[in-house]
Every structure is written in C-alpha cells, then in structure tokens.
mmCIF file of C-alpha atoms and ligand atoms in Angstrom:
data_model
loop_
_atom_site.group_PDB
_atom_site.id
_atom_site.type_symbol
_atom_site.label_atom_id
_atom_site.label_comp_id
_atom_site.label_asym_id
_atom_site.label_seq_id
_atom_site.Cartn_x
_atom_site.Cartn_y
_atom_site.Cartn_z
ATOM 1 C CA MET G 1 -4.128 -11.471 54.400
ATOM 2 C CA LYS G 2 -4.659 -11.155 50.865
ATOM 3 C CA PRO G 3 -5.537 -7.456 49.949
ATOM 4 C CA LYS G 4 -9.204 -6.743 48.555
ATOM 5 C CA ILE G 5 -9.627 -5.885 45.017
ATOM 6 C CA ILE G 6 -11.899 -3.995 42.894
ATOM 7 C CA VAL G 7 -12.529 -5.311 39.049
ATOM 8 C CA ALA G 8 -14.266 -2.437 36.748
ATOM 9 C CA ASN G 9 -16.064 -3.976 34.511
ATOM 10 C CA TRP G 10 -16.820 -1.262 31.992
ATOM 11 C CA LYS G 11 -19.115 -4.112 29.788
ATOM 12 C CA CYS G 12 -19.799 -2.402 26.252
ATOM 13 C CA ASN G 13 -18.671 1.326 27.501
ATOM 14 C CA PRO G 14 -17.878 3.738 26.894
ATOM 15 C CA GLU G 15 -18.361 5.392 23.924
ATOM 16 C CA SER G 16 -15.191 7.188 23.059
ATOM 17 C CA SER G 17 -11.647 6.787 23.412
ATOM 18 C CA GLN G 18 -11.811 10.047 25.374
ATOM 19 C CA GLU G 19 -14.065 8.633 27.782
ATOM 20 C CA ALA G 20 -11.985 5.660 28.263
ATOM 21 C CA GLN G 21 -8.924 7.370 28.708
ATOM 22 C CA LYS G 22 -10.386 9.241 31.361
ATOM 23 C CA LEU G 23 -11.676 6.142 32.810
ATOM 24 C CA PHE G 24 -8.273 4.819 32.962
ATOM 25 C CA GLU G 25 -6.358 7.366 34.731
ATOM 26 C CA ILE G 26 -9.168 7.893 37.364
ATOM 27 C CA SER G 27 -9.001 3.783 37.774
ATOM 28 C CA ASP G 28 -5.161 3.827 37.347
ATOM 29 C CA LYS G 29 -4.796 2.575 41.507
ATOM 30 C CA LYS G 30 -3.481 -0.333 43.485
ATOM 31 C CA ASN G 31 -5.544 -3.180 43.473
ATOM 32 C CA VAL G 32 -7.718 -2.449 40.631
ATOM 33 C CA VAL G 33 -8.414 -4.602 37.440
ATOM 34 C CA ILE G 34 -9.915 -2.841 34.694
ATOM 35 C CA ALA G 35 -11.781 -4.960 32.648
ATOM 36 C CA ALA G 36 -12.024 -2.839 29.310
ATOM 37 C CA PRO G 37 -13.735 -3.666 25.729
ATOM 38 C CA TYR G 38 -11.239 -5.006 23.545
ATOM 39 C CA LEU G 39 -11.331 -1.594 21.598
ATOM 40 C CA PHE G 40 -9.568 0.090 24.317
ATOM 41 C CA LEU G 41 -7.397 -2.244 25.757
ATOM 42 C CA HIS G 42 -4.294 -0.630 23.976
ATOM 43 C CA LEU G 43 -5.068 2.726 25.700
ATOM 44 C CA GLY G 44 -4.573 0.941 29.151
ATOM 45 C CA LYS G 45 -1.149 -0.493 28.098
ATOM 46 C CA GLU G 46 0.780 2.111 30.198
ATOM 47 C CA LEU G 47 -1.206 1.765 33.558
ATOM 48 C CA ALA G 48 1.170 2.566 36.303
ATOM 49 C CA TYR G 49 -0.638 0.890 39.076
ATOM 50 C CA ALA G 50 -3.882 -0.949 37.739
ATOM 51 C CA GLN G 51 -3.982 -4.182 35.967
ATOM 52 C CA LEU G 52 -5.752 -4.812 32.288
ATOM 53 C CA GLY G 53 -8.755 -7.272 32.112
ATOM 54 C CA ALA G 54 -10.689 -8.161 29.367
ATOM 55 C CA GLN G 55 -14.632 -9.291 29.648
ATOM 56 C CA ASP G 56 -14.147 -12.346 27.579
ATOM 57 C CA ALA G 57 -11.648 -14.309 25.638
ATOM 58 C CA PHE G 58 -11.525 -17.005 22.734
ATOM 59 C CA LEU G 59 -9.739 -20.269 23.133
ATOM 60 C CA ASP G 60 -6.883 -19.477 20.607
ATOM 61 C CA ASN G 61 -6.019 -18.043 17.125
ATOM 62 C CA GLY G 62 -7.827 -19.488 13.983
ATOM 63 C CA ALA G 63 -10.746 -18.855 11.679
ATOM 64 C CA PHE G 64 -12.998 -17.853 14.194
ATOM 65 C CA THR G 65 -14.454 -14.490 12.712
ATOM 66 C CA GLY G 66 -15.156 -11.663 15.682
ATOM 67 C CA GLU G 67 -13.384 -13.656 18.321
ATOM 68 C CA VAL G 68 -10.444 -12.160 20.291
ATOM 69 C CA SER G 69 -7.883 -15.202 21.417
ATOM 70 C CA CYS G 70 -6.095 -15.573 24.973
ATOM 71 C CA ARG G 71 -2.837 -15.456 23.147
ATOM 72 C CA GLN G 72 -3.701 -11.893 21.443
ATOM 73 C CA LEU G 73 -4.823 -10.483 25.043
ATOM 74 C CA VAL G 74 -1.556 -11.813 26.614
ATOM 75 C CA LYS G 75 0.433 -9.949 23.690
ATOM 76 C CA ALA G 76 -1.872 -7.199 24.208
ATOM 77 C CA GLY G 77 -0.573 -6.874 27.926
ATOM 78 C CA VAL G 78 -4.018 -8.162 29.237
ATOM 79 C CA LYS G 79 -3.713 -9.922 32.807
ATOM 80 C CA ASN G 80 -6.909 -11.086 33.671
ATOM 81 C CA VAL G 81 -10.062 -12.455 31.886
ATOM 82 C CA ILE G 82 -13.846 -12.303 32.908
ATOM 83 C CA LEU G 83 -15.256 -15.450 31.926
ATOM 84 C CA GLY G 84 -19.272 -16.780 32.222
ATOM 85 C CA HIS G 85 -20.254 -13.413 33.108
ATOM 86 C CA SER G 86 -24.140 -13.829 33.354
ATOM 87 C CA GLU G 87 -24.853 -11.386 30.268
ATOM 88 C CA ARG G 88 -22.573 -13.847 27.958
ATOM 89 C CA ARG G 89 -24.683 -16.550 29.211
ATOM 90 C CA ALA G 90 -27.986 -15.082 28.844
ATOM 91 C CA TYR G 91 -27.460 -13.362 25.672
ATOM 92 C CA PHE G 92 -24.603 -15.217 23.792
ATOM 93 C CA GLY G 93 -25.435 -18.723 24.877
ATOM 94 C CA GLU G 94 -22.100 -19.566 26.979
ATOM 95 C CA THR G 95 -22.799 -22.686 28.565
ATOM 96 C CA ASP G 96 -20.564 -23.770 31.755
ATOM 97 C CA GLU G 97 -18.929 -26.585 29.427
ATOM 98 C CA LEU G 98 -17.265 -23.435 26.814
ATOM 99 C CA ILE G 99 -16.734 -21.725 30.007
ATOM 100 C CA VAL G 100 -14.615 -24.604 31.494
ATOM 101 C CA GLN G 101 -12.607 -24.572 28.252
ATOM 102 C CA LYS G 102 -11.919 -21.091 28.419
ATOM 103 C CA ALA G 103 -10.880 -20.782 31.662
ATOM 104 C CA LYS G 104 -8.248 -23.943 30.932
ATOM 105 C CA ALA G 105 -6.993 -21.947 27.858
ATOM 106 C CA ALA G 106 -6.710 -18.648 29.490
ATOM 107 C CA LEU G 107 -4.495 -20.388 32.351
ATOM 108 C CA ASP G 108 -2.728 -22.104 30.111
ATOM 109 C CA PHE G 109 -1.796 -18.897 28.662
ATOM 110 C CA GLY G 110 -0.902 -17.422 32.245
ATOM 111 C CA LEU G 111 -4.135 -15.241 32.389
ATOM 112 C CA SER G 112 -5.748 -14.764 35.901
ATOM 113 C CA VAL G 113 -9.611 -15.808 35.093
ATOM 114 C CA ILE G 114 -12.689 -14.187 37.177
ATOM 115 C CA ILE G 115 -15.253 -16.677 36.657
ATOM 116 C CA CYS G 116 -19.101 -15.292 37.489
ATOM 117 C CA VAL G 117 -21.617 -17.358 38.991
ATOM 118 C CA GLY G 118 -24.779 -16.731 40.652
ATOM 119 C CA GLU G 119 -28.497 -17.500 41.034
ATOM 120 C CA SER G 120 -31.327 -16.273 38.438
ATOM 121 C CA GLN G 121 -34.493 -14.580 39.900
ATOM 122 C CA LYS G 122 -36.517 -17.467 39.542
ATOM 123 C CA GLU G 123 -33.910 -19.555 41.468
ATOM 124 C CA LYS G 124 -33.851 -17.172 44.020
ATOM 125 C CA SER G 125 -37.701 -17.476 44.460
ATOM 126 C CA GLU G 126 -37.320 -21.117 44.656
ATOM 127 C CA GLY G 127 -35.824 -20.680 47.611
ATOM 128 C CA GLU G 128 -32.180 -20.756 49.671
ATOM 129 C CA GLY G 129 -31.569 -24.543 48.930
ATOM 130 C CA MET G 130 -32.197 -23.881 45.061
ATOM 131 C CA ALA G 131 -29.671 -20.846 44.859
ATOM 132 C CA GLY G 132 -26.994 -22.757 46.786
ATOM 133 C CA ARG G 133 -27.420 -25.698 44.429
ATOM 134 C CA THR G 134 -27.097 -23.260 41.128
ATOM 135 C CA ILE G 135 -24.022 -21.769 42.608
ATOM 136 C CA ARG G 136 -22.703 -25.093 43.905
ATOM 137 C CA ARG G 137 -23.271 -26.413 40.091
ATOM 138 C CA ASN G 138 -21.545 -23.266 38.404
ATOM 139 C CA VAL G 139 -18.545 -23.562 40.188
ATOM 140 C CA ILE G 140 -18.111 -27.142 40.117
ATOM 141 C CA ASN G 141 -18.659 -27.060 36.465
ATOM 142 C CA ALA G 142 -16.499 -24.034 35.837
ATOM 143 C CA LEU G 143 -13.808 -25.559 37.932
ATOM 144 C CA SER G 144 -13.434 -29.130 37.938
ATOM 145 C CA GLY G 145 -10.215 -30.427 35.796
ATOM 146 C CA ILE G 146 -8.408 -27.267 36.853
ATOM 147 C CA PRO G 147 -4.732 -28.564 38.162
ATOM 148 C CA PRO G 148 -4.670 -27.242 41.741
ATOM 149 C CA LYS G 149 -1.232 -25.744 40.987
ATOM 150 C CA ARG G 150 -3.768 -22.847 39.192
ATOM 151 C CA ALA G 151 -5.876 -22.218 42.196
ATOM 152 C CA GLY G 152 -4.038 -18.961 43.005
ATOM 153 C CA LYS G 153 -4.919 -17.513 39.397
ATOM 154 C CA ILE G 154 -8.449 -18.316 40.039
ATOM 155 C CA THR G 155 -11.162 -15.658 41.372
ATOM 156 C CA VAL G 156 -14.682 -16.623 41.249
ATOM 157 C CA ALA G 157 -17.155 -13.638 41.242
ATOM 158 C CA TYR G 158 -20.595 -14.275 43.082
ATOM 159 C CA GLU G 159 -23.142 -12.172 41.156
ATOM 160 C CA PRO G 160 -26.724 -12.879 41.667
ATOM 161 C CA VAL G 161 -28.339 -12.087 38.430
ATOM 162 C CA TRP G 162 -31.504 -10.615 40.021
ATOM 163 C CA ALA G 163 -28.785 -7.975 41.570
ATOM 164 C CA ILE G 164 -27.111 -7.183 38.285
ATOM 165 C CA GLY G 165 -27.830 -3.266 37.296
ATOM 166 C CA THR G 166 -30.883 -3.483 39.230
ATOM 167 C CA GLY G 167 -30.086 -1.254 42.412
ATOM 168 C CA GLU G 168 -31.085 -4.306 44.322
ATOM 169 C CA THR G 169 -28.382 -6.176 46.713
ATOM 170 C CA PRO G 170 -28.462 -9.099 48.949
ATOM 171 C CA ASN G 171 -27.414 -8.982 52.582
ATOM 172 C CA PRO G 172 -23.486 -8.801 52.985
ATOM 173 C CA ILE G 173 -23.507 -11.526 55.899
ATOM 174 C CA ASP G 174 -25.472 -13.689 53.462
ATOM 175 C CA VAL G 175 -22.887 -12.946 50.662
ATOM 176 C CA ASN G 176 -20.081 -13.749 53.196
ATOM 177 C CA GLU G 177 -21.657 -17.076 53.854
ATOM 178 C CA ARG G 178 -21.904 -17.670 49.912
ATOM 179 C CA ALA G 179 -18.025 -17.118 49.583
ATOM 180 C CA LYS G 180 -17.481 -19.208 52.174
ATOM 181 C CA ALA G 181 -19.224 -22.108 50.672
ATOM 182 C CA ILE G 182 -17.750 -21.304 47.151
ATOM 183 C CA LYS G 183 -14.202 -21.653 48.713
ATOM 184 C CA SER G 184 -14.972 -24.754 50.472
ATOM 185 C CA THR G 185 -16.584 -26.273 46.890
ATOM 186 C CA ALA G 186 -13.181 -25.245 45.016
ATOM 187 C CA GLU G 187 -11.321 -26.798 47.963
ATOM 188 C CA SER G 188 -13.477 -29.940 47.523
ATOM 189 C CA LEU G 189 -12.051 -29.711 43.926
ATOM 190 C CA GLY G 190 -8.275 -29.470 45.186
ATOM 191 C CA LEU G 191 -8.293 -25.687 44.396
ATOM 192 C CA PHE G 192 -7.144 -23.932 47.652
ATOM 193 C CA GLY G 193 -6.566 -20.309 47.645
ATOM 194 C CA VAL G 194 -9.313 -19.221 45.255
ATOM 195 C CA SER G 195 -10.455 -15.402 45.719
ATOM 196 C CA VAL G 196 -14.255 -14.832 45.881
ATOM 197 C CA LEU G 197 -15.580 -11.193 44.873
ATOM 198 C CA TYR G 198 -19.065 -9.896 45.246
ATOM 199 C CA GLY G 199 -20.682 -8.219 41.984
ATOM 200 C CA GLY G 200 -24.237 -6.616 41.696
ATOM 201 C CA SER G 201 -25.352 -3.085 42.026
ATOM 202 C CA VAL G 202 -21.939 -2.345 43.886
ATOM 203 C CA ASP G 203 -21.538 1.577 44.537
ATOM 204 C CA GLU G 204 -20.158 3.889 46.817
ATOM 205 C CA ASN G 205 -22.282 3.780 49.431
ATOM 206 C CA ASN G 206 -22.821 0.031 50.140
ATOM 207 C CA CYS G 207 -19.400 -0.908 48.968
ATOM 208 C CA PRO G 208 -18.198 -0.846 52.704
ATOM 209 C CA GLU G 209 -20.277 -3.440 53.918
ATOM 210 C CA PHE G 210 -19.145 -5.742 51.539
ATOM 211 C CA LEU G 211 -15.547 -4.960 51.772
ATOM 212 C CA ASN G 212 -15.601 -5.767 55.411
ATOM 213 C CA GLN G 213 -16.704 -9.062 55.250
ATOM 214 C CA PRO G 214 -13.898 -11.482 55.865
ATOM 215 C CA GLU G 215 -14.870 -13.988 53.057
ATOM 216 C CA ILE G 216 -15.056 -11.156 50.532
ATOM 217 C CA ASP G 217 -11.934 -10.741 48.919
ATOM 218 C CA GLY G 218 -13.302 -7.683 46.657
ATOM 219 C CA LEU G 219 -15.888 -6.376 44.171
ATOM 220 C CA LEU G 220 -16.981 -6.306 40.533
ATOM 221 C CA VAL G 221 -18.189 -3.150 39.320
ATOM 222 C CA GLY G 222 -20.067 -2.772 36.761
ATOM 223 C CA GLY G 223 -22.551 0.395 36.255
ATOM 224 C CA ALA G 224 -20.392 2.470 39.014
ATOM 225 C CA SER G 225 -17.155 1.992 37.289
ATOM 226 C CA LEU G 226 -18.217 4.414 34.652
ATOM 227 C CA VAL G 227 -19.006 7.254 37.076
ATOM 228 C CA PRO G 228 -15.533 8.557 37.730
ATOM 229 C CA GLU G 229 -16.978 9.908 41.346
ATOM 230 C CA LYS G 230 -18.491 6.714 41.813
ATOM 231 C CA ILE G 231 -15.366 4.128 41.179
ATOM 232 C CA SER G 232 -12.924 6.919 42.948
ATOM 233 C CA ARG G 233 -14.547 6.620 46.420
ATOM 234 C CA ILE G 234 -15.190 2.640 45.859
ATOM 235 C CA ILE G 235 -11.384 2.493 45.058
ATOM 236 C CA LYS G 236 -10.356 4.828 47.627
ATOM 237 C CA THR G 237 -12.495 2.804 50.467
ATOM 238 C CA MET G 238 -10.970 -0.401 49.228
ATOM 239 C CA ASN G 239 -7.512 0.644 49.373
ATOM 240 C CA ASN G 240 -8.122 2.599 52.877
ATOM 241 C CA LEU G 241 -9.129 -0.891 53.977
ATOM 242 C CA ASN G 242 -5.855 -2.487 52.748
ATOM 243 C CA GLY G 243 -4.149 -0.234 54.509
ATOM 244 C CA ASP G 244 -2.313 1.048 51.652
ATOM 245 C CA ILE G 245 -1.526 5.054 51.191
ATOM 246 C CA TYR G 246 -3.358 6.260 48.399
ATOM 247 C CA PRO G 247 -1.085 6.194 45.642
ATOM 248 C CA VAL G 248 -0.392 9.825 43.811
ATOM 249 C CA ILE G 249 0.637 9.979 40.311
ATOM 250 C CA HIS G 250 2.845 13.689 40.091
ATOM 251 C CA LYS G 251 0.859 14.878 37.024
ATOM 252 C CA GLU G 252 2.450 18.351 37.636
ATOM 253 C CA SER G 253 5.858 16.906 36.170
ATOM 254 C CA ALA G 254 3.646 15.439 33.170
ATOM 255 C CA VAL G 255 1.851 18.845 32.297
ATOM 256 C CA LYS G 256 5.445 20.494 32.064
ATOM 257 C CA GLN G 257 6.651 18.461 29.663
ATOM 258 C CA LYS G 258 3.348 17.506 27.676
ATOM 259 C CA PRO G 259 1.020 20.380 28.270
ATOM 260 C CA ALA G 260 -1.639 19.276 25.826
ATOM 261 C CA SER G 261 -2.464 15.691 27.210
ATOM 262 C CA ILE G 262 -1.789 14.419 30.326
ATOM 263 C CA SER G 263 -2.029 10.907 29.430
ATOM 264 C CA ILE G 264 -1.017 8.075 31.615
ATOM 265 C CA LYS G 265 1.870 7.300 29.686
ATOM 266 C CA ALA G 266 3.141 10.930 29.918
ATOM 267 C CA SER G 267 2.810 10.865 33.616
ATOM 268 C CA LYS G 268 4.577 7.742 34.071
ATOM 269 C CA ALA G 269 7.423 8.774 31.510
ATOM 270 C CA ALA G 270 7.789 11.774 33.657
ATOM 271 C CA LYS G 271 8.274 10.108 36.643
ATOM 272 C CA LYS G 272 11.069 7.978 35.121
ATOM 273 C CA GLU G 273 12.669 10.973 33.846
ATOM 274 C CA SER G 274 12.689 12.783 37.023
ATOM 275 C CA LYS G 275 14.530 10.129 38.702
ATOM 276 C CA LYS G 276 17.224 9.375 36.128
ATOM 277 C CA PRO G 277 20.681 11.435 36.508
ATOM 278 C CA VAL G 278 21.133 13.842 33.278
ATOM 279 C CA ARG G 279 23.955 12.267 31.360
ATOM 280 C CA ALA G 280 26.407 13.769 29.231
ATOM 281 C CA LYS G 281 25.644 11.623 26.201
ATOM 282 C CA ALA G 282 22.044 12.301 26.587
ATOM 283 C CA ALA G 283 22.477 16.255 26.833
ATOM 284 C CA LYS G 284 24.642 15.619 23.665
ATOM 285 C CA LYS G 285 21.930 13.925 21.839
ATOM 286 C CA GLU G 286 19.292 16.606 22.508
ATOM 287 C CA THR G 287 21.433 19.839 20.831
ATOM 288 C CA LYS G 288 21.541 17.627 18.004
ATOM 289 C CA PRO G 289 19.840 19.816 15.060
ATOM 290 C CA ARG G 290 16.366 18.148 14.928
ATOM 291 C CA LYS G 291 16.406 19.065 11.174
ATOM 292 C CA GLU G 292 19.073 16.409 10.175
ATOM 293 C CA THR G 293 17.211 13.578 11.559
ATOM 294 C CA ALA G 294 14.205 14.663 9.961
ATOM 295 C CA LYS G 295 15.784 14.914 6.516
ATOM 296 C CA ALA G 296 17.850 11.532 7.042
ATOM 297 C CA LYS G 297 14.872 9.553 7.831
ATOM 298 C CA PRO G 298 12.807 9.561 4.783
ATOM 299 C CA LYS G 299 15.856 8.934 2.639
ATOM 300 C CA LYS G 300 16.600 5.759 4.588
ATOM 301 C CA LYS G 301 13.002 4.499 4.059
ATOM 302 C CA ILE G 302 13.293 4.935 0.453
ATOM 303 C CA GLU G 303 16.528 3.010 0.392
ATOM 304 C CA ARG G 304 15.185 0.368 2.399
ATOM 305 C CA LYS G 305 11.949 0.592 -0.046
ATOM 306 C CA ALA G 306 14.249 -0.337 -3.273
ATOM 307 C CA VAL G 307 16.467 -2.940 -1.312
ATOM 308 C CA LYS G 308 13.252 -4.641 -0.358
ATOM 309 C CA ALA G 309 11.649 -4.326 -4.012
ATOM 310 C CA ALA G 310 14.934 -5.867 -5.038
ATOM 311 C CA LYS G 311 14.937 -8.923 -2.938
ATOM 312 C CA PRO G 312 12.601 -12.057 -4.129
ATOM 313 C CA LYS G 313 9.634 -12.638 -1.793
ATOM 314 C CA LYS G 314 9.877 -15.527 0.344
ATOM 315 C CA PRO G 315 6.850 -17.398 0.366
ATOM 316 C CA LYS G 316 4.944 -17.023 3.833
ATOM 317 C CA ILE G 317 5.220 -20.056 5.593
ATOM 318 C CA LYS G 318 2.474 -20.070 8.471
ATOM 319 C CA LYS G 319 4.338 -21.116 11.995
ATOM 320 C CA PRO G 320 3.023 -24.034 13.991
ATOM 321 C CA ALA G 321 0.695 -22.531 16.926
ATOM 322 C CA LYS G 322 2.746 -23.080 20.305
ATOM 323 C CA LYS G 323 1.784 -26.696 21.677
ATOM 324 C CA SER G 324 -1.312 -26.258 24.054
ATOM 325 C CA VAL G 325 -4.325 -28.901 24.560
ATOM 326 C CA VAL G 326 -6.744 -26.103 23.500
ATOM 327 C CA ALA G 327 -4.833 -25.065 20.184
ATOM 328 C CA LYS G 328 -4.599 -28.677 19.332
ATOM 329 C CA SER G 329 -8.613 -29.042 19.455
ATOM 330 C CA PHE G 330 -8.545 -26.006 17.224
ATOM 331 C CA SER G 331 -5.535 -26.223 14.506
ATOM 332 C CA VAL G 332 -8.221 -26.775 11.255
ATOM 333 C CA THR G 333 -8.466 -23.092 10.179
ATOM 334 C CA ARG G 334 -11.441 -23.602 8.447
ATOM 335 C CA PRO G 335 -13.895 -25.330 10.833
ATOM 336 C CA LYS G 336 -17.261 -26.498 8.542
ATOM 337 C CA LYS G 337 -19.394 -26.488 11.784
ATOM 338 C CA SER G 338 -19.570 -24.352 14.960
ATOM 339 C CA PRO G 339 -16.561 -24.026 16.954
ATOM 340 C CA PHE G 340 -18.764 -24.609 19.594
ATOM 341 C CA SER G 341 -19.605 -28.009 18.468
ATOM 342 C CA LYS G 342 -15.859 -28.557 18.706
ATOM 343 C CA VAL G 343 -15.338 -27.264 22.046
ATOM 344 C CA LYS G 344 -18.096 -30.044 23.044
ATOM 345 C CA LYS G 345 -16.482 -32.693 21.167
ATOM 346 C CA SER G 346 -13.083 -31.977 22.826
ATOM 347 C CA VAL G 347 -14.359 -32.130 26.335
ATOM 348 C CA LYS G 348 -16.254 -35.261 25.413
ATOM 349 C CA LYS G 349 -12.736 -36.780 24.288
ATOM 350 C CA LYS G 350 -11.078 -35.622 27.282
ATOM 351 C CA ARG G 351 -13.600 -37.294 29.623
HETATM 352 P P1 LIG R 25 -23.475 -3.774 38.131
HETATM 353 O O1 LIG R 25 -23.114 -5.033 37.424
HETATM 354 O O2 LIG R 25 -22.723 -3.230 39.055
HETATM 355 O O3 LIG R 25 -23.890 -2.486 37.118
HETATM 356 O O4 LIG R 25 -24.809 -4.078 38.895
HETATM 357 C C1 LIG R 25 -21.943 -5.616 37.942
HETATM 358 C C2 LIG R 25 -21.661 -6.645 37.065
HETATM 359 O O5 LIG R 25 -22.514 -7.356 36.086
HETATM 360 O O6 LIG R 25 -20.311 -7.437 36.644
#
C-alpha cells in the first residue's frame, strides 16, 4: 500500500521569510509536500525529508510577465505542483483547457502534478448527481490526453469548493466513495495508479477520519498548514498511520556549530559532518590562517575583472529552448495576443 501523504498549501502566506523558515522546519517530515509561495521556495531547497511544491506553474519560459515556468521550478528544486486550485479557477479565470496544458507541460518537465477538482456550493445544492457529474467532467478534462506511463506522477485532490476555509467538511465515507469514483474515471482514460487526496477544512481533529479511509491517499491542508501545532499533529497522525518512526532531526549538533540560527541547512550539514571521519587533509585545511585566504580573494577578483575587461565581448546568442510540445507553441518571445488564446489555439490544433 502507498504511504499516505500531506500536502501543505500555504497559499499567499506567510508574510516574512522568518515565518516561512519556521514553517519549513516544522513541516520537514517524511511524506510531506510543502507548497510554498514562489518567493519562499529557495528557503526549502535544503529540506531533509519533505519535498518542495509550487502552487501553480506556467508552461515555459518567455515573455510572460509575472509568470513562473515549470522549467524554472525544476531548476529551483521543486518536485510537485498544484494545478487548477479552485481559487485559481475562481479569481484568475483558469479553465480546464489551460489546466490540462499546464499538467502536460509540468509532466514533460518531470514534475508531479496535484490537480484540484470539486463541486461548488451551487452544484452541491443541485444534488448528488450534479456534484458527481462536475467532478467527473473536471477529471476527464484535466487528464485526457495524458500518456498512461505518467499516471504515477498524477494526484487528484478532491476539494469541494464549499468546504475550503469554511470549517465545513463532507462525510469521510462519502469522500472515500468520491475518491473511488475519481480513480475509476482516471482508469477509464488509461491512467492506473492515480492518487486521490481530500482537501477542505482539514485540521488536527478531523484528519484521522479522512486518513483512515482506504481510497483517500492523503490530505491537502490549507489554513491548518500555517499553524505550527496543527500541522505538526496532522503530519504526526499521518506518519503514525503509515507506520513510520517519527523522524527526528538532531538539532543539538547544529546548535553547537551555528548557535545563531538553527536552519534546516545547518542541521543537515551538522548531521553529515558527524558521520564523516576526520581526515588528516581536512584537519590541515582547518589550520590554515584565515587571513591569507581573505587577502588572496579580492586580489584574484580584481585580476579576473581586468582580464574580463580586456577580452572583447561576445554577442549573446540565445540558446534555443529544449524541444517540448509546449515550448514549441510558445516559441514567439513577444506574443501580440494573450498567451491564453495561444494555449487555446494549440489545444485546438492538437485535436
Ligand atoms: P483549507 O484549504 O484547508 O484552508 O480549507 C484547503 C485548500 O484550499 O487547499
């Protein structure tokens, strides 16, 4: 059986890097994905256990002001991306059509995708049949055309819109049925092994009921992922269920080396150091007077600068982007129309 996972969706939070750093440290556990805002992703580069996630991704590099591409995310160490969250659909006009394009691009770049689906309050009030049809349509639209070999990298997050941030949750047994239905819809498209998460007002009290359902492979946690005590308990519940011994980062050794800040980087480095045998060479290096190197450095820099200045400058040649279906459709660097209209065109062409 697959281990259950927790995806922490910080949304447009927190306010400062200090807070983000603290949340990274608290959530850095096995089977956790931390979907931080782009601004803080670099702080998660040294995570020891958790994986880094993004909350959205654009298709590829180019003249797309304000966007962050799949290619850039991969370079930044991101492994997962949330796509089609209901907030992006509602406030930023994302359509199923664009979401499938993003999913294909993200998968092409080797990212794992977490695609959000779920019925609105209105669709819920129209009855079970309506809600079921919406989810089925969302899943088919978001997954059609994705090659079966990519199934292992696909997760669908079932997030009823009416449950997000409201404190209201559906019955976990009903969610289990939904998860089963989502998996069989994916299978009808040739995608076997797709995971399904539940999201919407998950907290430290209700998480066991959802995690105990056999078809629910984990949770997408929004608000509670920003509260250290809550997310710690949710992660602990999940990993206890997975049967994992709760991982402990030995911060004591990190404190000895860097008393000022106990960063993830420091604790990881300290762990590595403690395992390494002390070699004579390394010890020799340590005894070198620091002044010497401090003096030598700026001199070298100046020399290098002078050489650089003497060299004639080569004209910069833009490397052609790596071949990918998506990159192809976005090869024009200055699109006159909106990129979204291009996305639509390329989708039509493919059909
Ligand atoms: P919530 O958000 O846990 O605050 O309801 C979940 C989500 O939107 O992913």
